[in-house]
mmCIF file of C-alpha atoms and ligand atoms in Angstrom:
data_model
loop_
_atom_site.group_PDB
_atom_site.id
_atom_site.type_symbol
_atom_site.label_atom_id
_atom_site.label_comp_id
_atom_site.label_asym_id
_atom_site.label_seq_id
_atom_site.Cartn_x
_atom_site.Cartn_y
_atom_site.Cartn_z
ATOM 1 C CA MET A 1 64.296 25.573 37.973
ATOM 2 C CA GLN A 2 63.195 22.248 38.949
ATOM 3 C CA PHE A 3 61.021 19.739 36.915
ATOM 4 C CA PHE A 4 58.920 16.648 37.730
ATOM 5 C CA ASP A 5 58.773 14.088 34.964
ATOM 6 C CA SER A 6 55.533 12.323 35.946
ATOM 7 C CA HIS A 7 56.012 9.259 33.585
ATOM 8 C CA ALA A 8 59.058 7.537 32.122
ATOM 9 C CA HIS A 9 60.302 4.081 31.675
ATOM 10 C CA TYR A 10 63.932 3.689 32.915
ATOM 11 C CA ASN A 11 62.991 0.070 33.320
ATOM 12 C CA ASP A 12 62.879 -0.304 29.497
ATOM 13 C CA GLU A 13 65.602 -2.328 27.714
ATOM 14 C CA LYS A 14 66.708 0.822 25.815
ATOM 15 C CA PHE A 15 68.251 2.136 29.054
ATOM 16 C CA LYS A 16 69.928 -1.106 29.994
ATOM 17 C CA ASN A 17 73.524 0.053 29.533
ATOM 18 C CA GLU A 18 73.294 3.628 30.615
ATOM 19 C CA GLU A 19 74.400 3.573 34.229
ATOM 20 C CA ASN A 20 74.863 7.240 34.797
ATOM 21 C CA ILE A 21 71.662 8.361 33.033
ATOM 22 C CA LEU A 22 69.724 8.950 36.117
ATOM 23 C CA GLU A 23 72.380 10.958 37.742
ATOM 24 C CA ASN A 24 72.704 13.138 34.816
ATOM 25 C CA ILE A 25 68.939 13.749 34.660
ATOM 26 C CA TYR A 26 68.886 14.762 38.292
ATOM 27 C CA ASN A 27 71.951 17.151 37.725
ATOM 28 C CA SER A 28 69.871 18.647 34.712
ATOM 29 C CA GLY A 29 67.107 19.825 37.057
ATOM 30 C CA VAL A 30 64.610 17.112 36.724
ATOM 31 C CA THR A 31 64.732 16.344 40.413
ATOM 32 C CA ARG A 32 61.700 14.083 40.697
ATOM 33 C CA LEU A 33 60.417 11.342 38.340
ATOM 34 C CA VAL A 34 58.127 8.447 38.221
ATOM 35 C CA CYS A 35 59.297 5.279 36.663
ATOM 36 C CA ALA A 36 56.160 3.540 35.402
ATOM 37 C CA GLY A 37 55.678 -0.321 35.209
ATOM 38 C CA TYR A 38 53.534 -1.952 32.436
ATOM 39 C CA ASN A 39 53.715 -5.555 33.470
ATOM 40 C CA PHE A 40 55.015 -7.632 36.379
ATOM 41 C CA VAL A 41 58.765 -7.711 35.508
ATOM 42 C CA SER A 42 58.889 -3.937 34.495
ATOM 43 C CA SER A 43 56.988 -3.005 37.859
ATOM 44 C CA MET A 44 59.701 -4.856 39.779
ATOM 45 C CA LYS A 45 62.433 -2.990 37.822
ATOM 46 C CA ALA A 46 60.664 0.361 38.536
ATOM 47 C CA ILE A 47 60.765 -0.354 42.296
ATOM 48 C CA GLU A 48 64.312 -1.441 42.102
ATOM 49 C CA LEU A 49 65.343 1.858 40.491
ATOM 50 C CA ALA A 50 63.243 3.768 43.166
ATOM 51 C CA LYS A 51 65.101 1.985 45.901
ATOM 52 C CA ASN A 52 68.382 2.946 44.431
ATOM 53 C CA TYR A 53 67.538 6.690 43.623
ATOM 54 C CA ASP A 54 65.832 8.887 46.249
ATOM 55 C CA PHE A 55 64.356 11.079 43.504
ATOM 56 C CA VAL A 56 62.729 8.179 41.685
ATOM 57 C CA TYR A 57 59.354 6.934 42.465
ATOM 58 C CA ALA A 58 57.503 3.826 40.989
ATOM 59 C CA THR A 59 54.153 2.826 39.649
ATOM 60 C CA CYS A 60 53.271 -0.868 39.226
ATOM 61 C CA GLY A 61 50.575 -2.167 37.000
ATOM 62 C CA ILE A 62 49.688 -4.361 34.021
ATOM 63 C CA SER A 63 49.053 -2.355 30.772
ATOM 64 C CA PRO A 64 46.447 -3.428 28.173
ATOM 65 C CA ASN A 65 49.168 -4.506 25.878
ATOM 66 C CA ASP A 66 50.525 -6.908 28.424
ATOM 67 C CA VAL A 67 47.120 -8.788 29.195
ATOM 68 C CA GLU A 68 48.856 -12.122 29.351
ATOM 69 C CA ASP A 69 50.256 -11.027 32.562
ATOM 70 C CA ILE A 70 46.884 -11.188 34.155
ATOM 71 C CA ASP A 71 47.842 -14.331 36.033
ATOM 72 C CA ASN A 72 50.508 -12.269 37.777
ATOM 73 C CA LEU A 73 48.016 -9.928 39.528
ATOM 74 C CA ASN A 74 48.499 -11.555 42.988
ATOM 75 C CA LYS A 75 52.174 -11.158 42.759
ATOM 76 C CA LEU A 76 51.648 -7.616 41.567
ATOM 77 C CA GLU A 77 49.587 -6.860 44.695
ATOM 78 C CA ASP A 78 52.605 -7.756 46.971
ATOM 79 C CA LEU A 79 54.678 -5.099 45.017
ATOM 80 C CA LEU A 80 52.169 -2.365 46.122
ATOM 81 C CA LYS A 81 53.142 -2.661 49.729
ATOM 82 C CA ASN A 82 56.532 -1.086 48.943
ATOM 83 C CA LYS A 83 56.587 2.624 50.290
ATOM 84 C CA LYS A 84 57.905 4.171 46.994
ATOM 85 C CA VAL A 85 55.000 2.893 44.893
ATOM 86 C CA VAL A 86 52.927 5.918 44.304
ATOM 87 C CA ALA A 87 50.281 4.644 41.928
ATOM 88 C CA ILE A 88 48.902 1.769 40.047
ATOM 89 C CA GLY A 89 49.773 2.018 36.400
ATOM 90 C CA GLU A 90 49.960 2.147 33.595
ATOM 91 C CA ILE A 91 46.604 0.479 33.212
ATOM 92 C CA GLY A 92 43.741 0.939 30.831
ATOM 93 C CA LEU A 93 42.597 0.292 27.289
ATOM 94 C CA ASP A 94 44.396 0.269 23.958
ATOM 95 C CA TYR A 95 42.180 -0.685 21.004
ATOM 96 C CA TYR A 96 44.951 0.738 18.579
ATOM 97 C CA TRP A 97 47.363 -2.154 19.315
ATOM 98 C CA ASN A 98 44.853 -4.821 20.385
ATOM 99 C CA LYS A 99 41.268 -4.969 19.107
ATOM 100 C CA GLU A 100 40.786 -8.627 19.732
ATOM 101 C CA ASN A 101 40.548 -8.835 23.417
ATOM 102 C CA LYS A 102 38.529 -5.885 24.356
ATOM 103 C CA GLU A 103 36.757 -7.824 27.233
ATOM 104 C CA LEU A 104 39.815 -9.072 28.717
ATOM 105 C CA GLN A 105 41.423 -5.568 28.733
ATOM 106 C CA LYS A 106 38.418 -4.115 30.505
ATOM 107 C CA LYS A 107 38.542 -7.044 33.093
ATOM 108 C CA LEU A 108 42.188 -6.274 33.772
ATOM 109 C CA PHE A 109 41.494 -2.612 34.089
ATOM 110 C CA ILE A 110 38.593 -2.867 36.498
ATOM 111 C CA LYS A 111 40.698 -5.391 38.708
ATOM 112 C CA GLN A 112 43.359 -3.011 38.950
ATOM 113 C CA ILE A 113 41.028 -0.013 39.882
ATOM 114 C CA GLU A 114 39.931 -2.398 42.639
ATOM 115 C CA LEU A 115 43.338 -2.844 43.790
ATOM 116 C CA ALA A 116 44.017 0.957 43.803
ATOM 117 C CA ASN A 117 41.020 1.276 45.996
ATOM 118 C CA LYS A 118 42.151 -1.534 48.185
ATOM 119 C CA TYR A 119 45.574 0.075 48.845
ATOM 120 C CA ASN A 120 44.531 3.795 48.558
ATOM 121 C CA LEU A 121 46.468 4.658 45.421
ATOM 122 C CA PRO A 122 45.733 6.825 42.434
ATOM 123 C CA ILE A 123 45.777 5.211 38.846
ATOM 124 C CA VAL A 124 47.982 6.163 35.879
ATOM 125 C CA ILE A 125 45.792 5.557 32.654
ATOM 126 C CA HIS A 126 46.913 4.484 29.306
ATOM 127 C CA THR A 127 44.125 5.004 26.880
ATOM 128 C CA ARG A 128 44.370 4.842 23.006
ATOM 129 C CA GLU A 129 41.543 4.712 20.607
ATOM 130 C CA ALA A 130 39.279 3.640 23.572
ATOM 131 C CA SER A 131 38.006 6.839 25.030
ATOM 132 C CA LEU A 132 34.366 5.962 25.433
ATOM 133 C CA ASP A 133 34.985 2.686 27.152
ATOM 134 C CA THR A 134 37.762 4.290 29.400
ATOM 135 C CA ILE A 135 35.287 6.897 30.522
ATOM 136 C CA GLU A 136 32.547 4.548 31.102
ATOM 137 C CA ILE A 137 34.680 2.149 33.299
ATOM 138 C CA LEU A 138 35.902 5.245 35.223
ATOM 139 C CA LYS A 139 32.311 6.216 35.944
ATOM 140 C CA ASP A 140 31.121 2.667 36.746
ATOM 141 C CA TYR A 141 34.139 1.804 38.838
ATOM 142 C CA PRO A 142 35.346 4.895 40.313
ATOM 143 C CA CYS A 143 38.958 5.248 41.666
ATOM 144 C CA LYS A 144 38.631 6.859 45.107
ATOM 145 C CA ARG A 145 42.128 8.792 44.764
ATOM 146 C CA ARG A 146 41.494 9.479 40.945
ATOM 147 C CA GLY A 147 44.517 9.656 38.939
ATOM 148 C CA ILE A 148 46.141 10.700 35.759
ATOM 149 C CA PHE A 149 45.592 10.462 31.995
ATOM 150 C CA HIS A 150 49.079 9.792 31.059
ATOM 151 C CA CYS A 151 50.361 10.873 27.560
ATOM 152 C CA CYS A 152 46.805 12.135 27.268
ATOM 153 C CA PRO A 153 45.492 11.748 23.733
ATOM 154 C CA LEU A 154 44.624 15.175 22.123
ATOM 155 C CA ASN A 155 40.828 14.609 22.156
ATOM 156 C CA GLN A 156 39.016 17.422 23.625
ATOM 157 C CA GLU A 157 35.904 15.254 24.596
ATOM 158 C CA LEU A 158 38.169 12.779 26.565
ATOM 159 C CA ILE A 159 40.063 15.674 28.219
ATOM 160 C CA LYS A 160 36.819 17.387 29.247
ATOM 161 C CA ALA A 161 35.379 14.078 30.545
ATOM 162 C CA GLY A 162 38.514 13.236 32.582
ATOM 163 C CA ILE A 163 38.664 16.848 34.239
ATOM 164 C CA SER A 164 35.035 16.528 35.098
ATOM 165 C CA LEU A 165 35.709 13.210 36.772
ATOM 166 C CA GLY A 166 38.522 14.841 38.873
ATOM 167 C CA TYR A 167 41.504 13.402 36.923
ATOM 168 C CA TYR A 168 44.719 15.019 36.154
ATOM 169 C CA ILE A 169 45.995 15.519 32.446
ATOM 170 C CA SER A 170 49.659 14.745 31.637
ATOM 171 C CA PHE A 171 51.079 16.040 28.344
ATOM 172 C CA SER A 172 54.155 14.516 26.739
ATOM 173 C CA GLY A 173 56.115 15.324 23.668
ATOM 174 C CA ASN A 174 53.259 14.607 21.343
ATOM 175 C CA ILE A 175 52.077 18.137 22.093
ATOM 176 C CA THR A 176 55.123 19.611 20.168
ATOM 177 C CA PHE A 177 54.596 17.555 17.018
ATOM 178 C CA LYS A 178 53.795 19.341 13.945
ATOM 179 C CA ASN A 179 50.293 18.334 13.114
ATOM 180 C CA ALA A 180 49.150 17.714 16.653
ATOM 181 C CA LYS A 181 46.401 20.181 16.991
ATOM 182 C CA ALA A 182 47.366 20.459 20.679
ATOM 183 C CA ASP A 183 46.534 23.863 21.407
ATOM 184 C CA PRO A 184 42.792 23.667 22.051
ATOM 185 C CA CYS A 185 43.428 20.559 24.220
ATOM 186 C CA ILE A 186 46.043 22.193 26.479
ATOM 187 C CA ASP A 187 43.657 25.223 26.717
ATOM 188 C CA LEU A 188 41.119 23.017 28.345
ATOM 189 C CA VAL A 189 43.292 21.928 31.395
ATOM 190 C CA PRO A 190 43.123 24.002 34.407
ATOM 191 C CA LEU A 191 46.476 24.811 35.830
ATOM 192 C CA ASP A 192 45.812 22.678 38.981
ATOM 193 C CA LYS A 193 45.227 19.607 36.948
ATOM 194 C CA LEU A 194 48.208 19.812 34.590
ATOM 195 C CA LEU A 195 51.178 17.512 34.461
ATOM 196 C CA ILE A 196 54.227 17.106 32.198
ATOM 197 C CA GLU A 197 56.075 13.943 31.341
ATOM 198 C CA THR A 198 58.260 12.262 28.714
ATOM 199 C CA ASP A 199 57.146 8.795 28.610
ATOM 200 C CA SER A 200 60.889 7.958 27.710
ATOM 201 C CA PRO A 201 62.170 6.340 25.821
ATOM 202 C CA TYR A 202 59.270 7.214 23.557
ATOM 203 C CA LEU A 203 57.618 10.396 22.262
ATOM 204 C CA THR A 204 60.609 12.561 22.002
ATOM 205 C CA PRO A 205 59.583 16.215 21.575
ATOM 206 C CA GLU A 206 60.437 18.378 18.686
ATOM 207 C CA PRO A 207 63.168 19.109 17.392
ATOM 208 C CA TYR A 208 64.450 15.797 18.461
ATOM 209 C CA ARG A 209 61.628 13.636 17.439
ATOM 210 C CA GLY A 210 62.694 10.177 16.199
ATOM 211 C CA THR A 211 65.605 9.993 18.632
ATOM 212 C CA ARG A 212 65.509 8.209 22.064
ATOM 213 C CA ASN A 213 63.858 10.370 24.673
ATOM 214 C CA ASP A 214 64.866 10.983 28.064
ATOM 215 C CA SER A 215 63.752 13.098 31.072
ATOM 216 C CA THR A 216 65.838 16.222 30.427
ATOM 217 C CA LYS A 217 63.495 16.786 27.530
ATOM 218 C CA VAL A 218 60.566 17.407 29.769
ATOM 219 C CA LYS A 219 61.514 21.007 29.614
ATOM 220 C CA LEU A 220 60.420 21.032 26.001
ATOM 221 C CA VAL A 221 56.974 19.869 26.887
ATOM 222 C CA ALA A 222 56.772 22.495 29.575
ATOM 223 C CA LYS A 223 58.119 25.188 27.142
ATOM 224 C CA LYS A 224 55.214 24.485 24.722
ATOM 225 C CA ILE A 225 52.676 24.790 27.503
ATOM 226 C CA SER A 226 54.361 27.990 28.766
ATOM 227 C CA ASN A 227 54.302 29.537 25.229
ATOM 228 C CA LEU A 228 50.690 28.655 24.692
ATOM 229 C CA LYS A 229 49.256 29.650 27.926
ATOM 230 C CA ASN A 230 51.483 32.748 28.108
ATOM 231 C CA ILE A 231 52.805 31.837 31.566
ATOM 232 C CA PRO A 232 56.541 31.920 32.450
ATOM 233 C CA LEU A 233 58.417 28.577 32.086
ATOM 234 C CA GLU A 234 59.427 28.917 35.787
ATOM 235 C CA GLU A 235 55.753 28.938 36.779
ATOM 236 C CA ILE A 236 54.782 25.922 34.809
ATOM 237 C CA ALA A 237 57.722 24.093 36.257
ATOM 238 C CA LYS A 238 56.690 24.997 39.692
ATOM 239 C CA LEU A 239 52.857 24.221 39.287
ATOM 240 C CA THR A 240 53.390 20.882 37.531
ATOM 241 C CA TYR A 241 55.819 19.927 40.219
ATOM 242 C CA LYS A 242 53.288 20.805 42.910
ATOM 243 C CA ASN A 243 50.522 19.066 41.045
ATOM 244 C CA ALA A 244 52.610 15.828 40.713
ATOM 245 C CA ASN A 245 53.513 15.840 44.416
ATOM 246 C CA LYS A 246 49.812 16.121 45.187
ATOM 247 C CA ILE A 247 48.384 13.411 43.251
ATOM 248 C CA PHE A 248 51.410 10.920 44.030
ATOM 249 C CA ASN A 249 51.176 12.105 47.507
ATOM 250 C CA ILE A 250 54.848 12.700 48.003
HETATM 251 NI NI1 NI B 1 54.201 4.860 29.346
#
């Protein structure tokens, strides 16, 4: 069985001293993964990893929690020319961590959608407590290639709106958490729009919640979906792999 982890951060400090981790992940059956950038430096690191490992791809972007990096947008644009960059991300709005600079977050989000359109790339969206503004921006500034709601919040209205706009929905370990109320949300997602991810090193699925995450645990996310949709794990692995290849154009 082969799995595609559509979103992880091996460019994070927490993985600094773990040289063999990506080989071990590959050998465990996670034979493709996307390392997501969130500011200029982490985007550079994501590309570096993608250059060193055939099975790793990169996204580049400035997240709403890194708005001070907005001055690096020109430098970020240069990174997009690299062949293994498969999307712009993660980008979006985060009113949970930052309520004070909403207008700047929106500006940064819109500028990066424009970049995605210029380079014909999809976007990877981070949205937290900002569903309405996120959807409004996606309607007013459409991304031609669409994209992914990464670590999608378990909010049925957001998921419905995202799907109706043609976006993919990616679930992480948060769907395994005890009080998550994930089932009706997973139910809403058609099989051809479903993706799985770990968001490593964060959001470790149950029963390992609280420890550092890695991509081998993407199987636990797939398992939860398999149980709920009553579809064999192998099928979930296959269809999420295919969907990820399609949106990232691999
Ligand atoms: Ni992330």
